Coordinates of N, CA and C in Angstrom, one line a residue:
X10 N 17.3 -55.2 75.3 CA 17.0 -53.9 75.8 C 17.2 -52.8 74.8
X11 N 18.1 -52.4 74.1 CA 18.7 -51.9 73.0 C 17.7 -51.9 71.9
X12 N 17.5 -53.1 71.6 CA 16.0 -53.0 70.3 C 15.0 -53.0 71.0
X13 N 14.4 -52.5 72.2 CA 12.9 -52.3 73.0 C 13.4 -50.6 73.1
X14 N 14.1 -50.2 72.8 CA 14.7 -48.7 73.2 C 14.4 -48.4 71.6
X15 N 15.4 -48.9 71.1 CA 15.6 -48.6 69.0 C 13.7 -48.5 68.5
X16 N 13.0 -49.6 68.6 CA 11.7 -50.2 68.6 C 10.9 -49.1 69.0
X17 N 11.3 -48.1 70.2 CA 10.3 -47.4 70.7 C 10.0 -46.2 70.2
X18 N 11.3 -45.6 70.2 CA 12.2 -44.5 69.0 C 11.5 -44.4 67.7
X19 N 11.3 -45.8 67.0 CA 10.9 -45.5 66.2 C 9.2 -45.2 66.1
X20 N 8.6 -45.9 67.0 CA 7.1 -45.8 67.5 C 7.1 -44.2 67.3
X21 N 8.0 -43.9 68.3 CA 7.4 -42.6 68.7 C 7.7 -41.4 68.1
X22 N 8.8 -41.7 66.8 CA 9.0 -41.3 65.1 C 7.9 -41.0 64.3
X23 N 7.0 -42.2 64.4 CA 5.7 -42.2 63.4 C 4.6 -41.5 64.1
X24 N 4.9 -41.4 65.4 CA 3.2 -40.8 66.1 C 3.7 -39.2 65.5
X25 N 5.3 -39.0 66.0 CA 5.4 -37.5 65.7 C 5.2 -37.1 64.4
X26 N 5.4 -38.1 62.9 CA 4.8 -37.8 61.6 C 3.7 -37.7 61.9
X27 N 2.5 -38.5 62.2 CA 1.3 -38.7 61.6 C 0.5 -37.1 62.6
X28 N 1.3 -37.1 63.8 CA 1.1 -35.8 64.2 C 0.9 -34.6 63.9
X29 N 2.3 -34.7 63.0 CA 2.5 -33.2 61.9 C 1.7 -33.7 60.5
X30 N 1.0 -34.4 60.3 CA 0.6 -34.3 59.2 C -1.0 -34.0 59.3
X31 N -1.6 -34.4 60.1 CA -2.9 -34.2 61.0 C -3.3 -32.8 61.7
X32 N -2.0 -33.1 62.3 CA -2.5 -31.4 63.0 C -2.1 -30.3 62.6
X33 N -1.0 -30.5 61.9 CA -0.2 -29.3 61.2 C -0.8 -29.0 59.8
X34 N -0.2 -29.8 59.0 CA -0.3 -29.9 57.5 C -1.9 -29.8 57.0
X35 N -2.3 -30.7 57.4 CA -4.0 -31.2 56.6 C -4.8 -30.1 58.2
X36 N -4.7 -29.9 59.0 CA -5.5 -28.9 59.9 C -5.5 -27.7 58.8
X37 N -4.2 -26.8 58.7 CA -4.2 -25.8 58.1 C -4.5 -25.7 56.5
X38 N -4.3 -26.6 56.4 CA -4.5 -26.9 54.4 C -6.3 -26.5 54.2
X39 N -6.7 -27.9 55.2 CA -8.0 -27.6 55.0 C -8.4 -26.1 55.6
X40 N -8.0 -25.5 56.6 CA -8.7 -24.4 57.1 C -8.5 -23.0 55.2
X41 N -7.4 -23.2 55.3 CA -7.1 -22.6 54.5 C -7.9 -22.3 52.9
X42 N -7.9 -23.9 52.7 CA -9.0 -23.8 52.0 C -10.4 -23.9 52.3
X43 N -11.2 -23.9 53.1 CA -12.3 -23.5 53.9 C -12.6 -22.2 53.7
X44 N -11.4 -21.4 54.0 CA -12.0 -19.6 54.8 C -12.7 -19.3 53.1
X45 N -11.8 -20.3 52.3 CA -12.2 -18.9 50.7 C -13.6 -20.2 50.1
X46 N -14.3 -21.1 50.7 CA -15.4 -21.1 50.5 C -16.5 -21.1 51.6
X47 N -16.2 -20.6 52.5 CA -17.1 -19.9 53.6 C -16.5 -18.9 54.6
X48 N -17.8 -18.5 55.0 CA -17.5 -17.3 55.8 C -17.0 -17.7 57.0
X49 N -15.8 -16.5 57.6 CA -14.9 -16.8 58.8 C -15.9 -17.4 60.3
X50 N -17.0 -16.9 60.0 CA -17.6 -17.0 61.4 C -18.3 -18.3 61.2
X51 N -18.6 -19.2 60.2 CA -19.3 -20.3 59.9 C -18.1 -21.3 60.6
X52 N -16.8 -21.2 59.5 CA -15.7 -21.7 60.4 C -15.3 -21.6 61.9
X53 N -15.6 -20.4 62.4 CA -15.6 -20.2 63.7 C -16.2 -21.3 64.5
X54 N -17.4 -21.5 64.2 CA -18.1 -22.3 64.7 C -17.8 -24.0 64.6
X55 N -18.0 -24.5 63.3 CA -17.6 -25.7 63.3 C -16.4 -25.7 63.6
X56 N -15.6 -25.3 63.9 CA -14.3 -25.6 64.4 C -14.4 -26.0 66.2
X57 N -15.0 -25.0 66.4 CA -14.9 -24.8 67.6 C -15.5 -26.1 68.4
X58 N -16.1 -27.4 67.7 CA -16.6 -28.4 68.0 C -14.9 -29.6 68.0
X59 N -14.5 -28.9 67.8 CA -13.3 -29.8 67.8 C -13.0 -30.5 69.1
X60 N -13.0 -29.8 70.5 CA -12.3 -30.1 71.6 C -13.9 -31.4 71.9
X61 N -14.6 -31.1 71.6 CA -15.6 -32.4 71.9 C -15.5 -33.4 71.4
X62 N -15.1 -33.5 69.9 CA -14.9 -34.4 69.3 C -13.9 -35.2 69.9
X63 N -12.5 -34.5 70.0 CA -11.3 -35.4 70.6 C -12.0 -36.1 71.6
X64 N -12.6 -35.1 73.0 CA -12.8 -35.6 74.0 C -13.1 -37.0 74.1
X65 N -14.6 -36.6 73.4 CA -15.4 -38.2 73.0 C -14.5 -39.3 72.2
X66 N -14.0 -38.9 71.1 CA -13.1 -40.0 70.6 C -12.3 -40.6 71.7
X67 N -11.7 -40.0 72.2 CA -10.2 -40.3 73.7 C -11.0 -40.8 75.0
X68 N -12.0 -40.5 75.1 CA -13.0 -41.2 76.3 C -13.4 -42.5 75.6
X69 N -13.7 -42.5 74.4 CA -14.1 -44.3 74.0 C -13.1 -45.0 73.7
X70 N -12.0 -44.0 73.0 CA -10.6 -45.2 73.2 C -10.0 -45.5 74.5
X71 N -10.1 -45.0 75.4 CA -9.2 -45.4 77.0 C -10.6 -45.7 78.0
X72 N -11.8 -46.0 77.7 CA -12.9 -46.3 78.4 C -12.9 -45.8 79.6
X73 N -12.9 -44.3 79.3 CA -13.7 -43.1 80.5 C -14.9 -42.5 80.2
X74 N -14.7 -41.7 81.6 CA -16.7 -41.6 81.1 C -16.0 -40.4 81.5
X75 N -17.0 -39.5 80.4 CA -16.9 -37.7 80.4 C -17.5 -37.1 81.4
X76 N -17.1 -36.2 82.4 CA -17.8 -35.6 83.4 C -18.8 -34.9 82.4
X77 N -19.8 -34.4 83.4 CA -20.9 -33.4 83.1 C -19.8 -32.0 83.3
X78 N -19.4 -31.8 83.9 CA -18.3 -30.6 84.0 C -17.5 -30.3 82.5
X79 N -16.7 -30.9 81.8 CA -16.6 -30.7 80.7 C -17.6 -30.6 79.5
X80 N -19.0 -30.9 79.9 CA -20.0 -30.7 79.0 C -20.6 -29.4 79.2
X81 N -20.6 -29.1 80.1 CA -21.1 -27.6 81.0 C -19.7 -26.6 80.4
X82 N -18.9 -27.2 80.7 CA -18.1 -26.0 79.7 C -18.2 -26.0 78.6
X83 N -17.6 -26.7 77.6 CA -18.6 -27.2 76.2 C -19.0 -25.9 75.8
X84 N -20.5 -26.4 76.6 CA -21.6 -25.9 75.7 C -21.9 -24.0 76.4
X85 N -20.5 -23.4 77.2 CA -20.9 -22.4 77.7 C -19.2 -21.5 76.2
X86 N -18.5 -22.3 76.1 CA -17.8 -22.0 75.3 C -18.1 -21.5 73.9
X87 N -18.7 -23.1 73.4 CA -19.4 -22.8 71.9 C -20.7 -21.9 72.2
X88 N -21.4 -21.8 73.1 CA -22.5 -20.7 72.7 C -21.6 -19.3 72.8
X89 N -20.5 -19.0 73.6 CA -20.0 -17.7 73.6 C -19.2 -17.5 72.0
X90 N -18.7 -18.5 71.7 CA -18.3 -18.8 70.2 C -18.9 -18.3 69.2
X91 N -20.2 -19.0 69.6 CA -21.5 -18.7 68.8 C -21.9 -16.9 68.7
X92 N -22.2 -16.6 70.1 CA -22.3 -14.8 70.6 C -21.4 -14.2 69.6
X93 N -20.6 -14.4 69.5 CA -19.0 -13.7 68.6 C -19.6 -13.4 67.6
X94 N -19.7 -14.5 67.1 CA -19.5 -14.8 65.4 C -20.3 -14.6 64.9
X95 N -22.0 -14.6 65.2 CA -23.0 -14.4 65.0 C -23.5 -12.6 65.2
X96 N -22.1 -11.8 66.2 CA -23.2 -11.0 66.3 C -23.3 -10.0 65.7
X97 N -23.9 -8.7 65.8 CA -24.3 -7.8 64.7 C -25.2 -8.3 63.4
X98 N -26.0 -9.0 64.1 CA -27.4 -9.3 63.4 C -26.5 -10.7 62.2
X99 N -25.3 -10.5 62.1 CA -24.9 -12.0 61.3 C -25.5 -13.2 61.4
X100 N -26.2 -14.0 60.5 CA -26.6 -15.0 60.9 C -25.9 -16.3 60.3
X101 N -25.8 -17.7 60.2 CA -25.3 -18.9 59.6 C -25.7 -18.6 58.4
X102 N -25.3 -19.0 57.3 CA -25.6 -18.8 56.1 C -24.8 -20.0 55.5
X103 N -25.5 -20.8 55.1 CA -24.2 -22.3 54.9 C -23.9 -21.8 53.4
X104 N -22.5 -22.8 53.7 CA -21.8 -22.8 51.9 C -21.2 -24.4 52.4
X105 N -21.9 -24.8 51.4 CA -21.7 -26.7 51.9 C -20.2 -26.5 51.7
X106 N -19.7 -25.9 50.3 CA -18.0 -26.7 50.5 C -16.9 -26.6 51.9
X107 N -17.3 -25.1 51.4 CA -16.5 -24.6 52.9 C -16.9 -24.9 54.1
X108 N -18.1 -25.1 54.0 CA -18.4 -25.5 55.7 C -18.1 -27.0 55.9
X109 N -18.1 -28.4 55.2 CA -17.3 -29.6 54.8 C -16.0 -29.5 54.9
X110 N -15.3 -28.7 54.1 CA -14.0 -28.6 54.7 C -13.4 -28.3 56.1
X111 N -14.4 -27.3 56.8 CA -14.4 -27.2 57.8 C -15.0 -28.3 58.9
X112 N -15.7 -29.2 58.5 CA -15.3 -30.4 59.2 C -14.4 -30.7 59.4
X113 N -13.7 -30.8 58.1 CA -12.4 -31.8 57.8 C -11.5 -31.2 58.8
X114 N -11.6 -30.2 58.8 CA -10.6 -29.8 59.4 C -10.8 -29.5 61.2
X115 N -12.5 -30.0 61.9 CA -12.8 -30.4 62.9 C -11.7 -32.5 63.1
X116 N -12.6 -32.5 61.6 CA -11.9 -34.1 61.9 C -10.4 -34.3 62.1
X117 N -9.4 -33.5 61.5 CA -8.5 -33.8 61.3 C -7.5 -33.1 63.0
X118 N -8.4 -32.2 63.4 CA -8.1 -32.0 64.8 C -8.2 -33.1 65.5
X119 N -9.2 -33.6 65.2 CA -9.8 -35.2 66.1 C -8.0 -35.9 66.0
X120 N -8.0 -36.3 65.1 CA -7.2 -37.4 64.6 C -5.7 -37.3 65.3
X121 N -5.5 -35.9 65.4 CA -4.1 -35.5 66.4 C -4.3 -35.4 67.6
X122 N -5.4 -34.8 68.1 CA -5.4 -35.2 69.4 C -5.5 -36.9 70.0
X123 N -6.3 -37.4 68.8 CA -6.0 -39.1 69.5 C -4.9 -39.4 69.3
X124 N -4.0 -39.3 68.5 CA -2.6 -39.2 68.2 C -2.1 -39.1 69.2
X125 N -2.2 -38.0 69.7 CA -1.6 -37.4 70.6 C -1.4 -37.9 72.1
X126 N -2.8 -38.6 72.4 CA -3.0 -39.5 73.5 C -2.5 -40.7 73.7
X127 N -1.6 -41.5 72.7 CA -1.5 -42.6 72.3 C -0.1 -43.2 73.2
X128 N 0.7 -41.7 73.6 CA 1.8 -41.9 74.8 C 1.0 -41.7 76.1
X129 N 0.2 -41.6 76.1 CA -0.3 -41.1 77.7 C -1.2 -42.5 77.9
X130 N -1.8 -43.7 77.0 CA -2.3 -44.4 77.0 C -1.0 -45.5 77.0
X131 N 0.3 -45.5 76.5 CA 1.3 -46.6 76.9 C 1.7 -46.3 77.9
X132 N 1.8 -45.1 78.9 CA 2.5 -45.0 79.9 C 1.6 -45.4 81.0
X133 N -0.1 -45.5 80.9 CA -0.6 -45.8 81.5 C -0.7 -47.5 81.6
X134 N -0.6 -48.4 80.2 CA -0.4 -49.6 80.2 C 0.4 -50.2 80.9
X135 N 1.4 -49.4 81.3 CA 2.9 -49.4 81.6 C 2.8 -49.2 83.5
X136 N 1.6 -48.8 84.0 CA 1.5 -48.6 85.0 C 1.8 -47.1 85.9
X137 N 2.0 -46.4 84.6 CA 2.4 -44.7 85.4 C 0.7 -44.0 85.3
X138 N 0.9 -43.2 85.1 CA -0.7 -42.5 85.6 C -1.1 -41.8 84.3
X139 N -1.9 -41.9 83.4 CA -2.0 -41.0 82.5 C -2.8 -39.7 82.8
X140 N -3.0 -39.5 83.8 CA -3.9 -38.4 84.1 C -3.2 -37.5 84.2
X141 N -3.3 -36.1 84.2 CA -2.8 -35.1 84.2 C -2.7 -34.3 85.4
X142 N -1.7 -34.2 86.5 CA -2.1 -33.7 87.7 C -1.9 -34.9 88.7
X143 N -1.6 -36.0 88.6 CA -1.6 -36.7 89.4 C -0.3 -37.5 89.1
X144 N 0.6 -38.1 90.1 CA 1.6 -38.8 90.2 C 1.6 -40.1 90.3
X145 N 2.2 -41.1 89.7 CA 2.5 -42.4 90.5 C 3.0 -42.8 91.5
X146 N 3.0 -43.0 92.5 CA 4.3 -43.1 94.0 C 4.5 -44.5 93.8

């Protein structure tokens, strides 16, 4: 019992590294380096594709299917995203580096949020509920 506890501890040691290194460290490194080879509103944008990315990554790892409801927000979000950043006649104007790093730094969002999911996927193996809002009895 004692090494299933020590054992778990340490699991849940490495998710919290790889956590801070993903979402924290390499998120902001790359953003940082991003803003000084493209413009803030280019980043605006590809960033802002982040919460789909996870989604979809975290729906094919735990085999859920994505409401149309979350897609309907989505895509009322990034176009308002879009409205922002674009307006006053600004238009997309790519700068491949910066806008690549600003992948990176969509991807590297990815990678902590699956991270992140990784307790909510044993607790559910485990037989508690991983859903959010809802209890086990």
């Amino acid at each position: 019992m004692k090494e299933q506890i020590v054992s778990r501890l340490h699991e849940i040691e490495r998710l919290f590294a790889v956590s801070g290194l993903t979402g924290v460290t390499l998120n902001y490194l790359l953003e940082t380096f991003a803003l000084q080879h493209t413009k803030a509103s280019n980043l605006a944008v590809i960033v802002s594709i982040t919460p789909l990315i996870i989604a979809v990554t975290v729906s094919i790892l735990h085999r859920e299917r994505l409401r149309g409801s979350f897609f309907l927000g989505f895509l009322l979000s990034f176009s308002g995203i879009c409205l922002i950043s674009f307006s006053n006649g600004a238009v997309y104007s790519p700068h491949l580096g910066g806008d690549l790093l600003g992948l990176g730094v969509a991807v590297s969002g990815n990678l902590y949020g699956t991270v992140r999911s990784i307790p909510q996927e044993k607790k559910s193996s485990r037989g508690g509920s991983a859903k959010r809002g809802k209890e086990s009895h």
